Amino acid sequence: MESFEFSTELVPGLPNELGLECLTRLPYTAHRLASGVCHRWRDFFQSPDFHYHRKKLGYTQKVACLVQAFSGGTVNGPKRPGELPSYGISVFESLNRGWYRLPPVPKYPNGLPLFCQLASCEEKLVVMGGWNPVSYDPVADVFIYDFTTQQWRQGKDMPSKRSFFAIGACSGRVYIAGGHDENKNALRTAWVYDLRKDEWDQLGELSKERDECEGVVIGEDEFWVVSGYGTERQGQFDGSADVYEFKSGEWRVAEGIWEPGQCPRSSVGIGKGGKLMNWAELNTAVRVGARGIMLGGRVLVTGSEYQGGPHGFYMVEVKEGQIGKLEKINVPDEFSGFVQSGCFVEI
């Protein structure tokens, strides 16, 4: 961004260095309004360079985006017995402890695809896969929410329909691996989605089938596909991981990094020394359905004390890999529903 040349003043009456500084300091909630000032500002605020410039100067903010059941499990009235609840995306701002809901995806106005997966790239939220909320059939849909324009757009479909797969993102790309196909056969395949090009490329295969695995990106170096199980080993979660190295483009296997038999879905965290940890083991208050979203030096942790119990929301400080104590936070009733999965978005 520093090499970006302006043919006219960015802000009339100010040197471009000061104009750039002023616009960089605007909170992300003002970007949509500012983008409407002129075409030049619109292109400026929507530029990936602007995001990286804000990130370099420390003006970005990490928010938690959660796939969450609507309060009471309803969207348009009560559900029928046995019918799954409807889900939307809730946003938690850790700085002011504020909550709000994103507008629904136009294709699914009454609730997101069930068990869809989230990732974030360059101030954008990416939603992939899941089950059609009406027919329960797997879908290959890809949707991108732009926090600057506050609008959804549809991306190129996943190469094939898959469910319960690992997902992670780094440097404008989203990585997916494992899961199972429409016939519930566990998968070894992996793909990468380029957000800017709207294109998919296949990666090498995993060392083994990994259904219900979990994806974790460590730094800007590796994508970990943690645990999972094969088609013939339903529910027998493995203790290893397949690790994709971004620089070399090669896979390697990491053994003994997860407790065999434990489901890793949304509960994998990074603890002391960069080792993987299970958020469910942090405290008995979140031992059921634990989810952890890293927000810089703090983590939003959700979960229940027992099956069917009320969902709790907590903040935890992380310093040099040391995990602090749970701090319970008050949550408005409409945002107290079960959290299925989530990720952070740096805006």
mmCIF file of C-alpha atoms in Angstrom:
data_model
loop_
_atom_site.group_PDB
_atom_site.id
_atom_site.type_symbol
_atom_site.label_atom_id
_atom_site.label_comp_id
_atom_site.label_asym_id
_atom_site.label_seq_id
_atom_site.Cartn_x
_atom_site.Cartn_y
_atom_site.Cartn_z
ATOM 1 C CA MET A 1 0.000 0.000 0.000
ATOM 2 C CA GLU A 2 2.906 2.356 0.703
ATOM 3 C CA SER A 3 3.854 2.217 -3.002
ATOM 4 C CA PHE A 4 0.292 3.023 -4.083
ATOM 5 C CA GLU A 5 0.300 6.235 -6.125
ATOM 6 C CA PHE A 6 -2.600 8.687 -6.046
ATOM 7 C CA SER A 7 -3.170 10.919 -9.080
ATOM 8 C CA THR A 8 -5.256 13.347 -6.997
ATOM 9 C CA GLU A 9 -5.711 14.056 -3.311
ATOM 10 C CA LEU A 10 -7.226 11.129 -1.452
ATOM 11 C CA VAL A 11 -8.868 13.557 0.983
ATOM 12 C CA PRO A 12 -9.260 17.097 -0.468
ATOM 13 C CA GLY A 13 -7.032 19.612 1.292
ATOM 14 C CA LEU A 14 -4.767 17.002 2.907
ATOM 15 C CA PRO A 15 -1.451 15.494 1.760
ATOM 16 C CA ASN A 16 -2.016 11.932 0.619
ATOM 17 C CA GLU A 17 0.041 10.573 3.529
ATOM 18 C CA LEU A 18 -2.388 12.164 6.004
ATOM 19 C CA GLY A 19 -5.420 11.215 3.928
ATOM 20 C CA LEU A 20 -4.277 7.588 3.901
ATOM 21 C CA GLU A 21 -3.760 7.707 7.664
ATOM 22 C CA CYS A 22 -7.245 9.123 8.264
ATOM 23 C CA LEU A 23 -9.017 6.511 6.132
ATOM 24 C CA THR A 24 -6.952 3.692 7.606
ATOM 25 C CA ARG A 25 -8.154 4.617 11.099
ATOM 26 C CA LEU A 26 -11.855 4.424 10.194
ATOM 27 C CA PRO A 27 -13.625 1.566 12.028
ATOM 28 C CA TYR A 28 -14.713 -1.258 9.729
ATOM 29 C CA THR A 29 -18.385 -0.505 10.442
ATOM 30 C CA ALA A 30 -17.927 2.809 8.571
ATOM 31 C CA HIS A 31 -16.315 1.311 5.456
ATOM 32 C CA ARG A 32 -19.544 0.661 3.582
ATOM 33 C CA LEU A 33 -20.721 4.258 4.049
ATOM 34 C CA ALA A 34 -17.283 5.630 3.149
ATOM 35 C CA SER A 35 -17.191 3.457 0.004
ATOM 36 C CA GLY A 36 -20.232 5.346 -1.270
ATOM 37 C CA VAL A 37 -18.455 8.713 -1.261
ATOM 38 C CA CYS A 38 -16.875 8.206 -4.691
ATOM 39 C CA HIS A 39 -15.598 5.490 -7.025
ATOM 40 C CA ARG A 40 -12.047 6.125 -5.903
ATOM 41 C CA TRP A 41 -12.855 5.545 -2.259
ATOM 42 C CA ARG A 42 -14.916 2.476 -3.166
ATOM 43 C CA ASP A 43 -11.953 0.893 -4.983
ATOM 44 C CA PHE A 44 -9.663 1.957 -2.144
ATOM 45 C CA PHE A 45 -11.709 0.374 0.657
ATOM 46 C CA GLN A 46 -12.344 -2.825 -1.317
ATOM 47 C CA SER A 47 -8.682 -3.299 -2.219
ATOM 48 C CA PRO A 48 -6.877 -6.232 -0.540
ATOM 49 C CA ASP A 49 -3.908 -3.861 -0.183
ATOM 50 C CA PHE A 50 -5.991 -1.676 2.138
ATOM 51 C CA HIS A 51 -6.656 -4.674 4.387
ATOM 52 C CA TYR A 52 -2.964 -5.577 4.586
ATOM 53 C CA HIS A 53 -2.042 -1.940 5.262
ATOM 54 C CA ARG A 54 -4.511 -1.761 8.191
ATOM 55 C CA LYS A 55 -3.227 -5.095 9.468
ATOM 56 C CA LYS A 56 0.397 -3.918 9.321
ATOM 57 C CA LEU A 57 -0.414 -0.790 11.330
ATOM 58 C CA GLY A 58 -2.493 -2.670 13.889
ATOM 59 C CA TYR A 59 -5.892 -1.140 13.039
ATOM 60 C CA THR A 60 -7.678 -4.392 12.181
ATOM 61 C CA GLN A 61 -10.088 -6.072 14.592
ATOM 62 C CA LYS A 62 -10.711 -9.788 15.011
ATOM 63 C CA VAL A 63 -14.366 -10.747 15.368
ATOM 64 C CA ALA A 64 -15.849 -14.188 15.958
ATOM 65 C CA CYS A 65 -18.321 -15.486 13.372
ATOM 66 C CA LEU A 66 -20.456 -18.325 14.709
ATOM 67 C CA VAL A 67 -22.833 -20.738 13.014
ATOM 68 C CA GLN A 68 -25.479 -20.532 15.710
ATOM 69 C CA ALA A 69 -28.956 -21.928 16.282
ATOM 70 C CA PHE A 70 -31.612 -19.241 16.298
ATOM 71 C CA SER A 71 -32.972 -18.502 19.749
ATOM 72 C CA GLY A 72 -35.508 -21.173 20.521
ATOM 73 C CA GLY A 73 -34.481 -22.977 17.331
ATOM 74 C CA THR A 74 -36.932 -21.019 15.195
ATOM 75 C CA VAL A 75 -36.885 -18.779 12.149
ATOM 76 C CA ASN A 76 -40.459 -18.687 10.957
ATOM 77 C CA GLY A 77 -42.282 -20.232 13.883
ATOM 78 C CA PRO A 78 -41.889 -23.364 16.025
ATOM 79 C CA LYS A 79 -40.257 -26.476 14.609
ATOM 80 C CA ARG A 80 -42.029 -29.792 14.221
ATOM 81 C CA PRO A 81 -40.929 -32.616 16.547
ATOM 82 C CA GLY A 82 -37.675 -34.114 15.253
ATOM 83 C CA GLU A 83 -36.995 -31.233 12.884
ATOM 84 C CA LEU A 84 -33.487 -29.767 13.084
ATOM 85 C CA PRO A 85 -33.119 -26.134 14.212
ATOM 86 C CA SER A 86 -32.319 -23.324 11.788
ATOM 87 C CA TYR A 87 -28.937 -21.636 11.864
ATOM 88 C CA GLY A 88 -27.606 -18.183 11.085
ATOM 89 C CA ILE A 89 -24.272 -16.413 11.503
ATOM 90 C CA SER A 90 -23.753 -14.390 14.662
ATOM 91 C CA VAL A 91 -20.861 -11.943 15.040
ATOM 92 C CA PHE A 92 -19.168 -11.216 18.379
ATOM 93 C CA GLU A 93 -16.949 -8.148 18.761
ATOM 94 C CA SER A 94 -14.588 -8.841 21.635
ATOM 95 C CA LEU A 95 -13.529 -5.201 22.127
ATOM 96 C CA ASN A 96 -16.984 -3.915 23.052
ATOM 97 C CA ARG A 97 -18.622 -7.296 23.780
ATOM 98 C CA GLY A 98 -21.216 -6.489 21.124
ATOM 99 C CA TRP A 99 -23.298 -8.991 19.138
ATOM 100 C CA TYR A 100 -25.108 -8.798 15.816
ATOM 101 C CA ARG A 101 -26.408 -11.155 13.135
ATOM 102 C CA LEU A 102 -25.311 -11.196 9.492
ATOM 103 C CA PRO A 103 -28.073 -10.986 6.866
ATOM 104 C CA PRO A 104 -29.143 -14.411 5.571
ATOM 105 C CA VAL A 105 -27.590 -15.909 2.460
ATOM 106 C CA PRO A 106 -30.040 -15.023 -0.366
ATOM 107 C CA LYS A 107 -30.208 -18.634 -1.579
ATOM 108 C CA TYR A 108 -31.153 -19.826 1.936
ATOM 109 C CA PRO A 109 -33.265 -17.050 3.503
ATOM 110 C CA ASN A 110 -34.672 -19.322 6.222
ATOM 111 C CA GLY A 111 -31.427 -20.731 7.535
ATOM 112 C CA LEU A 112 -27.923 -21.764 6.501
ATOM 113 C CA PRO A 113 -27.104 -25.211 5.106
ATOM 114 C CA LEU A 114 -26.820 -27.496 8.116
ATOM 115 C CA PHE A 115 -23.246 -28.352 9.145
ATOM 116 C CA CYS A 116 -21.749 -25.819 6.735
ATOM 117 C CA GLN A 117 -18.117 -24.830 7.313
ATOM 118 C CA LEU A 118 -16.607 -21.362 7.836
ATOM 119 C CA ALA A 119 -13.254 -19.807 6.961
ATOM 120 C CA SER A 120 -11.995 -16.243 6.517
ATOM 121 C CA CYS A 121 -9.820 -14.537 3.908
ATOM 122 C CA GLU A 122 -8.896 -10.862 3.488
ATOM 123 C CA GLU A 123 -11.765 -9.391 5.558
ATOM 124 C CA LYS A 124 -14.248 -11.816 4.014
ATOM 125 C CA LEU A 125 -16.190 -14.713 5.486
ATOM 126 C CA VAL A 126 -16.430 -17.885 3.394
ATOM 127 C CA VAL A 127 -19.234 -20.430 3.885
ATOM 128 C CA MET A 128 -18.899 -23.854 2.259
ATOM 129 C CA GLY A 129 -20.892 -27.052 1.942
ATOM 130 C CA GLY A 130 -23.386 -28.460 4.406
ATOM 131 C CA TRP A 131 -26.852 -29.945 3.936
ATOM 132 C CA ASN A 132 -29.808 -28.271 2.311
ATOM 133 C CA PRO A 133 -31.936 -27.164 5.312
ATOM 134 C CA VAL A 134 -35.149 -28.416 3.680
ATOM 135 C CA SER A 135 -34.181 -31.658 1.872
ATOM 136 C CA TYR A 136 -31.088 -32.471 4.010
ATOM 137 C CA ASP A 137 -29.221 -33.303 0.791
ATOM 138 C CA PRO A 138 -25.487 -32.382 0.702
ATOM 139 C CA VAL A 139 -24.674 -29.189 -1.220
ATOM 140 C CA ALA A 140 -21.490 -27.884 -2.848
ATOM 141 C CA ASP A 141 -22.359 -24.201 -2.434
ATOM 142 C CA VAL A 142 -19.751 -21.540 -1.691
ATOM 143 C CA PHE A 143 -20.778 -18.103 -0.375
ATOM 144 C CA ILE A 144 -18.610 -15.095 0.460
ATOM 145 C CA TYR A 145 -19.633 -12.243 2.755
ATOM 146 C CA ASP A 146 -17.787 -8.941 2.298
ATOM 147 C CA PHE A 147 -17.741 -6.886 5.505
ATOM 148 C CA THR A 148 -16.947 -3.722 3.514
ATOM 149 C CA THR A 149 -19.961 -3.901 1.184
ATOM 150 C CA GLN A 150 -22.010 -5.908 3.725
ATOM 151 C CA GLN A 151 -23.208 -8.156 0.917
ATOM 152 C CA TRP A 152 -23.123 -11.839 0.008
ATOM 153 C CA ARG A 153 -21.978 -13.232 -3.319
ATOM 154 C CA GLN A 154 -21.839 -16.807 -4.547
ATOM 155 C CA GLY A 155 -18.479 -18.357 -5.395
ATOM 156 C CA LYS A 156 -17.610 -21.324 -7.569
ATOM 157 C CA ASP A 157 -19.067 -24.564 -6.190
ATOM 158 C CA MET A 158 -16.831 -27.063 -4.439
ATOM 159 C CA PRO A 159 -15.522 -29.713 -6.897
ATOM 160 C CA SER A 160 -17.761 -32.308 -5.221
ATOM 161 C CA LYS A 161 -20.276 -32.542 -2.426
ATOM 162 C CA ARG A 162 -18.721 -33.445 0.915
ATOM 163 C CA SER A 163 -19.736 -33.211 4.557
ATOM 164 C CA PHE A 164 -17.871 -32.913 7.880
ATOM 165 C CA PHE A 165 -14.580 -31.954 6.244
ATOM 166 C CA ALA A 166 -11.587 -30.031 7.575
ATOM 167 C CA ILE A 167 -11.249 -26.386 6.538
ATOM 168 C CA GLY A 168 -8.641 -23.664 7.000
ATOM 169 C CA ALA A 169 -7.488 -20.485 5.273
ATOM 170 C CA CYS A 170 -4.244 -18.608 4.668
ATOM 171 C CA SER A 171 -3.071 -15.867 2.267
ATOM 172 C CA GLY A 172 -6.310 -15.579 0.303
ATOM 173 C CA ARG A 173 -6.830 -19.313 -0.101
ATOM 174 C CA VAL A 174 -9.210 -21.765 1.586
ATOM 175 C CA TYR A 175 -8.085 -25.372 2.101
ATOM 176 C CA ILE A 176 -10.481 -28.297 2.534
ATOM 177 C CA ALA A 177 -9.740 -31.984 3.114
ATOM 178 C CA GLY A 178 -11.378 -35.235 4.159
ATOM 179 C CA GLY A 179 -15.001 -35.576 5.231
ATOM 180 C CA HIS A 180 -17.361 -37.935 3.449
ATOM 181 C CA ASP A 181 -19.181 -38.013 0.101
ATOM 182 C CA GLU A 182 -22.903 -38.331 -0.714
ATOM 183 C CA ASN A 183 -22.744 -42.074 -0.025
ATOM 184 C CA LYS A 184 -21.053 -41.522 3.368
ATOM 185 C CA ASN A 185 -17.740 -42.875 2.130
ATOM 186 C CA ALA A 186 -14.834 -41.249 3.967
ATOM 187 C CA LEU A 187 -12.512 -39.190 1.756
ATOM 188 C CA ARG A 188 -8.750 -38.707 1.343
ATOM 189 C CA THR A 189 -8.935 -35.918 -1.215
ATOM 190 C CA ALA A 190 -7.998 -32.276 -0.583
ATOM 191 C CA TRP A 191 -8.574 -29.049 -2.528
ATOM 192 C CA VAL A 192 -7.650 -25.369 -2.323
ATOM 193 C CA TYR A 193 -9.921 -22.463 -3.315
ATOM 194 C CA ASP A 194 -8.383 -19.185 -4.513
ATOM 195 C CA LEU A 195 -10.708 -16.417 -3.358
ATOM 196 C CA ARG A 196 -9.516 -13.778 -5.831
ATOM 197 C CA LYS A 197 -9.489 -16.064 -8.880
ATOM 198 C CA ASP A 198 -12.631 -17.967 -7.829
ATOM 199 C CA GLU A 199 -10.890 -21.203 -8.822
ATOM 200 C CA TRP A 200 -10.303 -24.629 -7.291
ATOM 201 C CA ASP A 201 -7.109 -26.722 -7.516
ATOM 202 C CA GLN A 202 -6.590 -30.244 -6.248
ATOM 203 C CA LEU A 203 -3.897 -31.003 -3.678
ATOM 204 C CA GLY A 204 -2.226 -34.350 -3.062
ATOM 205 C CA GLU A 205 -4.176 -36.963 -1.125
ATOM 206 C CA LEU A 206 -4.158 -37.479 2.634
ATOM 207 C CA SER A 207 -2.350 -40.487 4.072
ATOM 208 C CA LYS A 208 -5.697 -42.063 5.002
ATOM 209 C CA GLU A 209 -9.453 -41.469 4.954
ATOM 210 C CA ARG A 210 -10.501 -38.837 7.504
ATOM 211 C CA ASP A 211 -14.219 -38.337 8.091
ATOM 212 C CA GLU A 212 -15.293 -35.806 10.761
ATOM 213 C CA CYS A 213 -11.750 -34.400 10.910
ATOM 214 C CA GLU A 214 -10.879 -30.854 11.990
ATOM 215 C CA GLY A 215 -8.788 -28.246 10.174
ATOM 216 C CA VAL A 216 -6.280 -25.973 11.916
ATOM 217 C CA VAL A 217 -3.922 -23.441 10.312
ATOM 218 C CA ILE A 218 -0.763 -22.841 12.337
ATOM 219 C CA GLY A 219 0.833 -19.467 11.600
ATOM 220 C CA GLU A 220 1.282 -19.003 7.865
ATOM 221 C CA ASP A 221 3.132 -22.285 7.477
ATOM 222 C CA GLU A 222 0.853 -25.311 7.737
ATOM 223 C CA PHE A 223 -2.685 -26.659 7.418
ATOM 224 C CA TRP A 224 -3.377 -29.507 9.847
ATOM 225 C CA VAL A 225 -6.104 -32.092 9.171
ATOM 226 C CA VAL A 226 -6.644 -33.542 12.627
ATOM 227 C CA SER A 227 -7.984 -37.015 13.492
ATOM 228 C CA GLY A 228 -11.081 -38.399 11.741
ATOM 229 C CA TYR A 229 -11.840 -42.005 10.822
ATOM 230 C CA GLY A 230 -12.143 -44.275 7.787
ATOM 231 C CA THR A 231 -15.267 -45.693 6.166
ATOM 232 C CA GLU A 232 -14.860 -49.058 7.901
ATOM 233 C CA ARG A 233 -14.008 -47.485 11.279
ATOM 234 C CA GLN A 234 -17.093 -45.372 11.972
ATOM 235 C CA GLY A 235 -16.614 -43.209 15.044
ATOM 236 C CA GLN A 236 -13.143 -44.598 15.853
ATOM 237 C CA PHE A 237 -11.282 -41.298 15.810
ATOM 238 C CA ASP A 238 -7.607 -41.478 14.940
ATOM 239 C CA GLY A 239 -4.779 -39.891 16.951
ATOM 240 C CA SER A 240 -2.778 -38.592 13.977
ATOM 241 C CA ALA A 241 -2.965 -35.677 11.542
ATOM 242 C CA ASP A 242 -2.019 -34.964 7.956
ATOM 243 C CA VAL A 243 -0.061 -31.706 7.692
ATOM 244 C CA TYR A 244 0.138 -29.671 4.480
ATOM 245 C CA GLU A 245 3.162 -27.375 4.229
ATOM 246 C CA PHE A 246 2.288 -24.244 2.243
ATOM 247 C CA LYS A 247 5.830 -23.547 1.006
ATOM 248 C CA SER A 248 6.712 -27.040 -0.185
ATOM 249 C CA GLY A 249 3.199 -28.071 -1.213
ATOM 250 C CA GLU A 250 3.807 -31.461 0.410
ATOM 251 C CA TRP A 251 1.926 -33.513 2.973
ATOM 252 C CA ARG A 252 3.476 -35.183 6.020
ATOM 253 C CA VAL A 253 1.991 -37.241 8.849
ATOM 254 C CA ALA A 254 2.099 -36.222 12.527
ATOM 255 C CA GLU A 255 1.459 -39.136 14.895
ATOM 256 C CA GLY A 256 0.191 -39.038 18.475
ATOM 257 C CA ILE A 257 -1.087 -35.474 18.444
ATOM 258 C CA TRP A 258 -4.703 -36.174 19.450
ATOM 259 C CA GLU A 259 -6.404 -38.417 21.995
ATOM 260 C CA PRO A 260 -7.690 -41.458 20.042
ATOM 261 C CA GLY A 261 -11.444 -41.873 20.284
ATOM 262 C CA GLN A 262 -12.169 -38.165 20.888
ATOM 263 C CA CYS A 263 -14.124 -36.212 18.287
ATOM 264 C CA PRO A 264 -12.086 -33.152 17.178
ATOM 265 C CA ARG A 265 -14.929 -31.202 15.572
ATOM 266 C CA SER A 266 -14.478 -27.479 16.362
ATOM 267 C CA SER A 267 -12.712 -28.302 19.643
ATOM 268 C CA VAL A 268 -9.049 -28.235 18.538
ATOM 269 C CA GLY A 269 -6.954 -25.394 19.925
ATOM 270 C CA ILE A 270 -3.271 -24.477 20.018
ATOM 271 C CA GLY A 271 -1.718 -24.536 23.460
ATOM 272 C CA LYS A 272 1.710 -24.219 25.053
ATOM 273 C CA GLY A 273 4.635 -24.874 22.739
ATOM 274 C CA GLY A 274 2.351 -24.914 19.704
ATOM 275 C CA LYS A 275 0.894 -28.279 20.692
ATOM 276 C CA LEU A 276 -2.717 -29.111 19.902
ATOM 277 C CA MET A 277 -5.208 -29.066 22.766
ATOM 278 C CA ASN A 278 -8.871 -29.901 23.310
ATOM 279 C CA TRP A 279 -11.071 -26.983 24.447
ATOM 280 C CA ALA A 280 -13.433 -29.500 26.083
ATOM 281 C CA GLU A 281 -10.692 -30.315 28.614
ATOM 282 C CA LEU A 282 -10.258 -26.675 29.629
ATOM 283 C CA ASN A 283 -13.069 -26.690 32.200
ATOM 284 C CA THR A 284 -16.044 -28.870 33.105
ATOM 285 C CA ALA A 285 -18.298 -25.911 32.210
ATOM 286 C CA VAL A 286 -17.572 -26.519 28.498
ATOM 287 C CA ARG A 287 -16.925 -30.249 28.397
ATOM 288 C CA VAL A 288 -19.870 -30.857 26.046
ATOM 289 C CA GLY A 289 -19.944 -29.237 22.600
ATOM 290 C CA ALA A 290 -16.861 -27.100 23.261
ATOM 291 C CA ARG A 291 -15.875 -24.543 20.604
ATOM 292 C CA GLY A 292 -12.922 -22.142 20.689
ATOM 293 C CA ILE A 293 -12.339 -19.075 18.476
ATOM 294 C CA MET A 294 -8.953 -17.358 18.699
ATOM 295 C CA LEU A 295 -9.262 -13.553 18.875
ATOM 296 C CA GLY A 296 -5.685 -12.382 19.184
ATOM 297 C CA GLY A 297 -4.563 -12.773 22.784
ATOM 298 C CA ARG A 298 -7.974 -13.972 23.906
ATOM 299 C CA VAL A 299 -10.237 -16.879 23.006
ATOM 300 C CA LEU A 300 -14.025 -17.058 22.874
ATOM 301 C CA VAL A 301 -14.959 -20.472 24.283
ATOM 302 C CA THR A 302 -18.484 -21.889 24.198
ATOM 303 C CA GLY A 303 -19.960 -25.132 25.456
ATOM 304 C CA SER A 304 -22.172 -26.847 28.023
ATOM 305 C CA GLU A 305 -21.529 -28.614 31.311
ATOM 306 C CA TYR A 306 -23.725 -31.563 30.385
ATOM 307 C CA GLN A 307 -25.634 -32.919 27.402
ATOM 308 C CA GLY A 308 -28.704 -30.763 26.776
ATOM 309 C CA GLY A 309 -27.532 -28.146 29.274
ATOM 310 C CA PRO A 310 -27.549 -24.370 28.695
ATOM 311 C CA HIS A 311 -24.852 -23.046 26.404
ATOM 312 C CA GLY A 312 -22.231 -20.915 28.156
ATOM 313 C CA PHE A 313 -19.962 -18.223 26.667
ATOM 314 C CA TYR A 314 -16.553 -17.399 28.115
ATOM 315 C CA MET A 315 -13.407 -15.413 27.381
ATOM 316 C CA VAL A 316 -9.971 -16.858 28.110
ATOM 317 C CA GLU A 317 -6.643 -15.053 28.010
ATOM 318 C CA VAL A 318 -3.703 -16.728 26.278
ATOM 319 C CA LYS A 319 -0.171 -15.535 27.096
ATOM 320 C CA GLU A 320 2.875 -17.269 25.645
ATOM 321 C CA GLY A 321 0.846 -20.436 25.188
ATOM 322 C CA GLN A 322 -0.452 -20.381 28.765
ATOM 323 C CA ILE A 323 -4.241 -20.698 29.002
ATOM 324 C CA GLY A 324 -5.923 -18.551 31.681
ATOM 325 C CA LYS A 325 -9.175 -19.042 33.570
ATOM 326 C CA LEU A 326 -12.643 -18.876 32.075
ATOM 327 C CA GLU A 327 -14.390 -15.509 32.368
ATOM 328 C CA LYS A 328 -18.128 -15.890 31.845
ATOM 329 C CA ILE A 329 -19.681 -13.220 29.630
ATOM 330 C CA ASN A 330 -23.292 -12.114 29.485
ATOM 331 C CA VAL A 331 -24.968 -12.807 26.167
ATOM 332 C CA PRO A 332 -28.340 -11.448 24.924
ATOM 333 C CA ASP A 333 -31.001 -14.151 24.783
ATOM 334 C CA GLU A 334 -31.186 -14.055 20.982
ATOM 335 C CA PHE A 335 -27.482 -14.984 20.811
ATOM 336 C CA SER A 336 -27.505 -17.707 23.461
ATOM 337 C CA GLY A 337 -28.233 -20.608 21.095
ATOM 338 C CA PHE A 338 -26.035 -23.642 20.427
ATOM 339 C CA VAL A 339 -22.848 -22.887 18.468
ATOM 340 C CA GLN A 340 -22.163 -25.456 15.777
ATOM 341 C CA SER A 341 -18.879 -24.065 14.455
ATOM 342 C CA GLY A 342 -17.099 -20.783 13.833
ATOM 343 C CA CYS A 343 -13.986 -18.867 12.891
ATOM 344 C CA PHE A 344 -12.466 -15.441 13.360
ATOM 345 C CA VAL A 345 -12.415 -12.732 10.686
ATOM 346 C CA GLU A 346 -9.792 -10.002 10.797
ATOM 347 C CA ILE A 347 -11.430 -6.808 9.537
#
